[in-house]
Amino acid sequence: MGIRLDEPLHKAVGDRTAKVLRTGLSLDTVGDLLRHYPRKYVKRGQLTELAELEPGTEATIVAQVTKVSRRSMAARRGQMLTVEVRDSADTAVEITFFNPKAANALKPGMLGMFAGKVGEYHGKIQLTNPDFAKLDADAEDNDVDNWAGELIPLYPSTGGLPSWKIARCVRMVMDQLDADIEDDPLPRPVRARQGLLTLTEAFRRIHRPDDWPEIATARKRLKWDEALPMQVVLAQRREALKALPAVPRRRVEGGLLDAFDAALPFILTGGQRQVGAEIEQDLASEHPMHRLLQGDVGSGKTMVALRAMLAVVDAGGQAVMLAPTEVLAQQHHRSIVQMLGAAADVPLDLFSEAEAPAFDPSRKRVKVALLTGSQNAKDRRVNLLDAASGAAGIVIGTHAVIQDHVQFADLGLVVIDEQHRFGVEQRDALRAKGEDPPHVLVMTATPIPRTVAMTVFGDLETSILSELPAGRSPIATHVVAAHEHPSHFTRVWERIREEVAAGHQAYVVCPRIGEAGEGNAGQETSDDGSELVSDPGQARPPLAVVEVAAKLAEGPLKGLRVGMLHGRMAPDDKDAVMRAYAAHELDVLVATTVIEVGVNVPNSTVIVVMDADRFGVSQLHQLRGRVGRGKWAGLCLLVTESPDGSPARERLAAVASTLDGFELSKLDLAIRKEGDVLGATQSGYRSSLRMLSVIDDEDVIRAARDEATPLVEADPELTAYPALARTIAVLLDPERAEYLGKT
Ligand code: ADP
Ligand code: MG
């Protein structure tokens, strides 16, 4: 029987080498080494382009020796050997050996591989004391030749361990493998159905390929080694959640929800109705709902969530909605209370006359409590008590506060709103709030690509709202290049004045808060706001709300009612400003990204984003979603000083070119690093992903999910597939395994 993948390396390569592999590359087992895949391959005869070497990096190069010279060193005893090597473009690099004996084998005309740290000496690239191996066909003891065919694998390597020494270790291990490794994590039926290589053959092809197609088939198989365990974990989690008990919250006729629906000033979209029905069915189940609701900005997710909450209240339970920011929690509270009208049990003096209850008071009422970190102690105490006693049917608050402080009498539903990343752990913490696990509805702020949904949120069922409510107005987006077209920049402020003159409102967003009074007191302001733009090429800090608001109010927007909103303001002040803006007591709101998600003032028709290049693609899409929410067309102006043709400008152009949030989120992910996508909570997966790309390998991930689901349904403990079970146990560190075990 051949060697096993979980065998420690010293059994296969000896103690000394095993120690180097462990200290240098953190490789402990046979499997670790075999999954240390080549970084790239060089074709025999193809020389490394020496002009591309970068000082400070570790490199393995293939080059021809052109000169060898030996000379005595003045300062030290002994000799020094200087070797010149060249690539096919005739670029030369100097290699210096301080222990010439070791380099005796090097002769002009010889082809070799050299591995070491790239340095710089007198402005010239050089390598010092690199490891090397001869590549000549007739050389004896030719490691590289013995090992590789046409394609020579280059491994990620460290100082003491050049690529070909790793290759030699891999060869030693491979010679001891069975043709069909016993602990192959992929079940045989899966391999057969998907047409995947055996693991031994995949290792052979990735480490010692004959040609490129072999590498491609090996990669496909090895991606499955990563995709399947991940999807099995998620399927197990789905199964475990499905098995939990939950209090069914069946729809009650003639309750709050019916009254609410009857009074709705618009008709629900087809998607809202369909998702509503799905949720209704989930809520009536004796097992908790775990659903992800995706929809583009403005698709009406909050409406879906509110209807679900009312259904739960009708059924006698409590519902909680968590918002990522205080501004959003306050707005949700305000708008939900307003939408509920007289059915909401809150003091009506909270509202102006214009906001008076929208529909006939029903006999039923629901108390809506708000919980945020900055509430005064008294309000907070009352609200906490209402949540704990069950007096409050709906509780709205920020994640932080609710997670840490709130107890409920009978929590039936948790809605997590507008969350970019809300990991498994946080969901678990919330679930622990109810006696029986509550139903959970997660809503994303921005649509996310399917593959990401299948990994980050892979334990949830997914619903998508694909249409926007009728009567949505189009939004035009333009990039305003402040330097290149100063007149366009001036026009920005004219546009705002025109919209305000027509009775509308505008947002101006800046990347920074700024210091009140910092440097701008007594400064001259011109009428066109041109001092908001720096001289070309002159670096300046990002524009700040405090300064921009002051300059606009004194300059280009003089006479308009300009307000300001940012995270450093006292919470009561924030709420007051948001209310004033919503009540049209302000014309223009200069703000940071506190308005990024969810803020809903349909009378706003323009949003100007200053230093737009400082924001991410999804963030800009979110910000843009603040306009076009009413009957009027929206306008989004992305002001930037980044030069034409720069990556920043291309990103902005992409945002301007489409309103499709799914498309933009793909672009956003392509720009950001994969690790960011998976988030900190997925670190266990992240470190295990070598071949698989969450962004690019949609087909593999989808197929793996389709294989994993029935596999886990039939055999949740994977008793028939011990190798797969072991792979998963290793994948999930003890901590992870623990929280997956709990519900
Ligand atoms: P998001 O999905 O971005 O959270 P919201 O739930 O905030 O979207 O909805 C945006 C706006 O659309 C709100 O003012 C909401 O009242 C309104 N809305 C929701 N559903 C409909 C509908 N079916 N028809 C018309 N307007 C709707
Ligand atoms: Mg929303």
CSV table of N, CA and C and ligand atoms in Angstrom, one decimal, residues 301-302 332 417-418 598, ligand 2:
chain,number,residue,atom,x,y,z
A,301,LYS,N,-36.8,46.1,-0.8
A,301,LYS,CA,-36.6,45.0,0.1
A,301,LYS,C,-37.2,45.3,1.5
A,302,THR,N,-37.1,46.6,1.9
A,302,THR,CA,-37.6,46.9,3.2
A,302,THR,C,-39.1,46.6,3.3
A,332,HIS,N,-35.4,53.9,9.4
A,332,HIS,CA,-36.3,52.7,9.3
A,332,HIS,C,-37.5,52.9,10.4
A,417,ASP,N,-30.7,44.0,7.9
A,417,ASP,CA,-30.9,44.8,6.7
A,417,ASP,C,-29.6,45.4,6.2
A,418,GLU,N,-29.5,45.5,4.9
A,418,GLU,CA,-28.5,46.2,4.2
A,418,GLU,C,-27.1,45.9,4.7
A,598,GLY,N,-29.7,52.9,2.1
A,598,GLY,CA,-31.1,52.9,2.7
A,598,GLY,C,-31.8,54.3,2.8
B,2,MG,MG,-33.3,49.2,2.1
